[in-house]
Amino acid sequence: MMMSNPERYKLHWVTAILSVLKTIKEMIVPILLLIFANGFNNTGKWYLDYLTFIIFGVTLLLFFVIGIIRWRRFVYWFEENELRIESGLFVKKKRYIPFDRIQSLDYTESILHRPFQLVKVNIETAGGSASLKSEAELTAITTVAANRIEHELAEAKKRKVSKDVELEGIEETTEELEVPEAQQVFKLSMKDLLLLATTSGGIGLILSGGLLFISQFADLLPLDWMYEELTGFVKLGVLVIGIVVLLGLLFVWGISVVMTFLSYYNFTVFIDKEDVVITRGLLEKKRATVPLNRVQSVRIVENPMRQLFGYAKVVIDNAGGGLGEGAKINLFPIVKKTDINEPLKALFPDLCLEEPKRKLPLRGRRFFYRIDFFWMIPVVGTLTYFFFPYGLLSVLLIPIIILLGLWQHRSAAYEIGGNQLTMRFRGISLQTAYLMRKRVQSMEIKQNYFHRRKKVATVSVAVKSGMGAFYAQVNHMEETEANRLLDWYKPTKKKEVEP
């Protein structure tokens, strides 16, 4: 869009408040240390007694001033088929983003956004990183302003298509093509949402976050008093301790359930022309757009608990970000295994979803547990020696590791069909990865001396996942089959046909 003096737009004033809250969130640990490190003094001089609170108040006021300045100095406009942004606290920064580089606009509505009908817009570009930081962020704009950006983006694409048509000398039709509306392909039911919330792994994240928080304030905690209280509590008996620990775990599990429920509420997947659109959230609504041409692989992941009930989740590896999850996106966070094919086919019609049938040889089975078996022997010996006789229970780890190895061997499979490679493998969860040849970044065959003796090899395939890579790996397959997979991946030179 050519403009001599284009109209410039500002963010909503809520941006200043959100900026302050974000700064406080990022600095919560030093702020708490500032308040509580010196405790409450009684010097008789009020300004010394409340020094830490005075410093905190001045710091908070400074945050507000900085937030207001940032809001006032942030402007954006549209010019010459670009989104242009000017910002900066002390140093003025200008960023020009061509419309043809913009891959998606991701929307988020928090509790502060919703009363004012605002959204946060994250702008993802081709070649941008898949980190949590997007190419550009409009912290708070009205839905009208968000629609204006979409309109400008659509108009720029139309102009580009018209220009390409003129350059190719194709007669342009005057008829307007009907633009298909977004089609819903998947929606998480309330029953499946509850199952997802109750079986999610969020409890580990909450516990680790709590331990990290406690570690930050270890010097401030009354550890001696806590130790004395804990010693007295232990005297109450194992049963009481067990009940308290169980109640504590149930409480943390309940928090995890609530957080997952709120995060994945009304999870819906649409297909909009050449994009996958994902919406979710109750308190904080999110909408992410993933261009289909940036999807690098599709994976079906089945953890043992959900697998017992016939459930799985579908994950895609994306060359960009989305929903704050970076390169790995939960396309279907939980779904019946029997109901996967139909929505996946709607999104990826060229994908062959048949189960891989080629299994691994029996002579490669021992490699799945032999190395683990060897390193476990000294561990078992050490535990037995220092904690005898209870250390003898560590011997049970050996059959567990062997059974896990046998399970991994039995689960692994692969298949080649045209331009698609399907690989199935297991750590604890079973993963089935569907990989297109044009998306594969590299393929590697690994063999050691013992592999060569048994004529087996490990094949590792890498696909782009954000700025990094996802590796699909089938271990200890037939050596000839590994070479066949490598030949499938090698580029074939087309022979020239003589006239």
PDB file of C-alpha atoms in Angstrom, residues 145-254:
ATOM      1  CA  ALA A 145      -7.614  -3.091  14.945  1.00  0.00           C
ATOM      2  CA  ALA A 146      -6.765  -6.823  14.793  1.00  0.00           C
ATOM      3  CA  ASN A 147      -9.250  -7.264  11.941  1.00  0.00           C
ATOM      4  CA  ARG A 148      -7.650  -4.274  10.199  1.00  0.00           C
ATOM      5  CA  ILE A 149      -4.259  -6.057  10.261  1.00  0.00           C
ATOM      6  CA  GLU A 150      -5.822  -9.200   8.804  1.00  0.00           C
ATOM      7  CA  HIS A 151      -7.504  -7.111   6.103  1.00  0.00           C
ATOM      8  CA  GLU A 152      -4.248  -5.365   5.170  1.00  0.00           C
ATOM      9  CA  LEU A 153      -2.477  -8.728   5.072  1.00  0.00           C
ATOM     10  CA  ALA A 154      -5.181 -10.255   2.830  1.00  0.00           C
ATOM     11  CA  GLU A 155      -5.137  -7.219   0.498  1.00  0.00           C
ATOM     12  CA  ALA A 156      -1.352  -7.431   0.178  1.00  0.00           C
ATOM     13  CA  LYS A 157      -1.578 -11.113  -0.788  1.00  0.00           C
ATOM     14  CA  LYS A 158      -4.250 -10.306  -3.379  1.00  0.00           C
ATOM     15  CA  ARG A 159      -2.047  -7.610  -4.890  1.00  0.00           C
ATOM     16  CA  LYS A 160       0.868 -10.042  -5.044  1.00  0.00           C
ATOM     17  CA  VAL A 161      -1.275 -12.670  -6.810  1.00  0.00           C
ATOM     18  CA  SER A 162      -2.559 -10.075  -9.289  1.00  0.00           C
ATOM     19  CA  LYS A 163       1.000  -8.942  -9.994  1.00  0.00           C
ATOM     20  CA  ASP A 164       2.144 -12.537 -10.572  1.00  0.00           C
ATOM     21  CA  VAL A 165      -0.790 -13.077 -12.935  1.00  0.00           C
ATOM     22  CA  GLU A 166       0.133  -9.971 -14.943  1.00  0.00           C
ATOM     23  CA  LEU A 167       3.793 -11.012 -15.168  1.00  0.00           C
ATOM     24  CA  GLU A 168       2.812 -14.448 -16.446  1.00  0.00           C
ATOM     25  CA  GLY A 169       0.553 -12.896 -19.077  1.00  0.00           C
ATOM     26  CA  ILE A 170      -2.536 -14.763 -17.877  1.00  0.00           C
ATOM     27  CA  GLU A 171      -5.873 -13.119 -18.518  1.00  0.00           C
ATOM     28  CA  GLU A 172      -7.394 -12.253 -15.174  1.00  0.00           C
ATOM     29  CA  THR A 173     -11.031 -13.188 -14.658  1.00  0.00           C
ATOM     30  CA  THR A 174     -13.461 -10.637 -13.279  1.00  0.00           C
ATOM     31  CA  GLU A 175     -15.320 -13.249 -11.261  1.00  0.00           C
ATOM     32  CA  GLU A 176     -14.585 -13.264  -7.559  1.00  0.00           C
ATOM     33  CA  LEU A 177     -13.664 -16.640  -6.203  1.00  0.00           C
ATOM     34  CA  GLU A 178     -15.642 -17.830  -3.229  1.00  0.00           C
ATOM     35  CA  VAL A 179     -13.454 -17.962  -0.133  1.00  0.00           C
ATOM     36  CA  PRO A 180     -14.314 -21.075   1.892  1.00  0.00           C
ATOM     37  CA  GLU A 181     -15.073 -20.515   5.552  1.00  0.00           C
ATOM     38  CA  ALA A 182     -12.991 -22.152   8.240  1.00  0.00           C
ATOM     39  CA  GLN A 183     -14.043 -25.761   8.699  1.00  0.00           C
ATOM     40  CA  GLN A 184     -14.000 -27.395  12.117  1.00  0.00           C
ATOM     41  CA  VAL A 185     -12.161 -30.712  12.066  1.00  0.00           C
ATOM     42  CA  PHE A 186     -11.743 -31.461  15.792  1.00  0.00           C
ATOM     43  CA  LYS A 187     -13.258 -30.354  19.083  1.00  0.00           C
ATOM     44  CA  LEU A 188     -12.322 -31.632  22.518  1.00  0.00           C
ATOM     45  CA  SER A 189     -15.421 -32.965  24.249  1.00  0.00           C
ATOM     46  CA  MET A 190     -16.046 -32.266  27.937  1.00  0.00           C
ATOM     47  CA  LYS A 191     -15.537 -35.961  28.743  1.00  0.00           C
ATOM     48  CA  ASP A 192     -12.155 -36.032  26.971  1.00  0.00           C
ATOM     49  CA  LEU A 193     -11.189 -32.700  28.550  1.00  0.00           C
ATOM     50  CA  LEU A 194     -11.759 -34.130  32.028  1.00  0.00           C
ATOM     51  CA  LEU A 195      -9.744 -37.219  31.095  1.00  0.00           C
ATOM     52  CA  LEU A 196      -6.932 -35.007  29.774  1.00  0.00           C
ATOM     53  CA  ALA A 197      -6.931 -32.905  32.943  1.00  0.00           C
ATOM     54  CA  THR A 198      -6.892 -35.889  35.305  1.00  0.00           C
ATOM     55  CA  THR A 199      -4.128 -37.751  33.431  1.00  0.00           C
ATOM     56  CA  SER A 200      -1.879 -34.819  32.511  1.00  0.00           C
ATOM     57  CA  GLY A 201       1.716 -34.620  33.692  1.00  0.00           C
ATOM     58  CA  GLY A 202       1.317 -31.135  35.136  1.00  0.00           C
ATOM     59  CA  ILE A 203       1.847 -32.363  38.705  1.00  0.00           C
ATOM     60  CA  GLY A 204       5.568 -32.809  38.024  1.00  0.00           C
ATOM     61  CA  LEU A 205       5.838 -29.274  36.663  1.00  0.00           C
ATOM     62  CA  ILE A 206       4.087 -27.825  39.725  1.00  0.00           C
ATOM     63  CA  LEU A 207       6.289 -29.772  42.155  1.00  0.00           C
ATOM     64  CA  SER A 208       9.489 -28.781  40.346  1.00  0.00           C
ATOM     65  CA  GLY A 209       8.348 -25.153  40.253  1.00  0.00           C
ATOM     66  CA  GLY A 210       7.613 -25.265  43.995  1.00  0.00           C
ATOM     67  CA  LEU A 211      11.021 -26.750  44.771  1.00  0.00           C
ATOM     68  CA  LEU A 212      12.707 -24.118  42.619  1.00  0.00           C
ATOM     69  CA  PHE A 213      10.808 -21.358  44.441  1.00  0.00           C
ATOM     70  CA  ILE A 214      11.780 -22.804  47.843  1.00  0.00           C
ATOM     71  CA  SER A 215      15.428 -23.065  46.771  1.00  0.00           C
ATOM     72  CA  GLN A 216      15.458 -19.347  45.992  1.00  0.00           C
ATOM     73  CA  PHE A 217      14.479 -18.553  49.593  1.00  0.00           C
ATOM     74  CA  ALA A 218      16.406 -21.298  51.399  1.00  0.00           C
ATOM     75  CA  ASP A 219      18.469 -18.763  53.327  1.00  0.00           C
ATOM     76  CA  LEU A 220      15.332 -16.977  54.578  1.00  0.00           C
ATOM     77  CA  LEU A 221      13.464 -20.074  55.736  1.00  0.00           C
ATOM     78  CA  PRO A 222      13.683 -21.132  59.432  1.00  0.00           C
ATOM     79  CA  LEU A 223      15.217 -24.514  58.601  1.00  0.00           C
ATOM     80  CA  ASP A 224      16.202 -25.370  62.190  1.00  0.00           C
ATOM     81  CA  TRP A 225      12.635 -24.816  63.426  1.00  0.00           C
ATOM     82  CA  MET A 226      11.262 -26.789  60.469  1.00  0.00           C
ATOM     83  CA  TYR A 227      13.649 -29.661  61.238  1.00  0.00           C
ATOM     84  CA  GLU A 228      12.551 -29.777  64.874  1.00  0.00           C
ATOM     85  CA  GLU A 229       8.884 -29.725  63.895  1.00  0.00           C
ATOM     86  CA  LEU A 230       9.465 -32.431  61.293  1.00  0.00           C
ATOM     87  CA  THR A 231      11.294 -34.597  63.843  1.00  0.00           C
ATOM     88  CA  GLY A 232       8.344 -34.325  66.204  1.00  0.00           C
ATOM     89  CA  PHE A 233       5.953 -35.068  63.375  1.00  0.00           C
ATOM     90  CA  VAL A 234       7.831 -38.250  62.406  1.00  0.00           C
ATOM     91  CA  LYS A 235       7.196 -39.596  65.904  1.00  0.00           C
ATOM     92  CA  LEU A 236       3.477 -39.647  65.144  1.00  0.00           C
ATOM     93  CA  GLY A 237       4.000 -42.719  63.000  1.00  0.00           C
ATOM     94  CA  VAL A 238       4.370 -43.881  59.423  1.00  0.00           C
ATOM     95  CA  LEU A 239       0.604 -44.062  58.835  1.00  0.00           C
ATOM     96  CA  VAL A 240       0.016 -40.396  59.714  1.00  0.00           C
ATOM     97  CA  ILE A 241       2.988 -39.313  57.576  1.00  0.00           C
ATOM     98  CA  GLY A 242       1.699 -41.383  54.675  1.00  0.00           C
ATOM     99  CA  ILE A 243      -1.751 -39.817  54.945  1.00  0.00           C
ATOM    100  CA  VAL A 244      -0.327 -36.270  55.029  1.00  0.00           C
ATOM    101  CA  VAL A 245       1.936 -36.941  52.024  1.00  0.00           C
ATOM    102  CA  LEU A 246      -1.002 -38.450  50.127  1.00  0.00           C
ATOM    103  CA  LEU A 247      -3.188 -35.430  50.895  1.00  0.00           C
ATOM    104  CA  GLY A 248      -0.393 -33.132  49.762  1.00  0.00           C
ATOM    105  CA  LEU A 249      -0.023 -34.987  46.470  1.00  0.00           C
ATOM    106  CA  LEU A 250      -3.790 -34.936  45.967  1.00  0.00           C
ATOM    107  CA  PHE A 251      -3.790 -31.173  46.524  1.00  0.00           C
ATOM    108  CA  VAL A 252      -1.017 -30.640  43.944  1.00  0.00           C
ATOM    109  CA  TRP A 253      -2.775 -33.029  41.545  1.00  0.00           C
ATOM    110  CA  GLY A 254      -5.976 -31.005  41.985  1.00  0.00           C
TER     111      GLY A 254
END
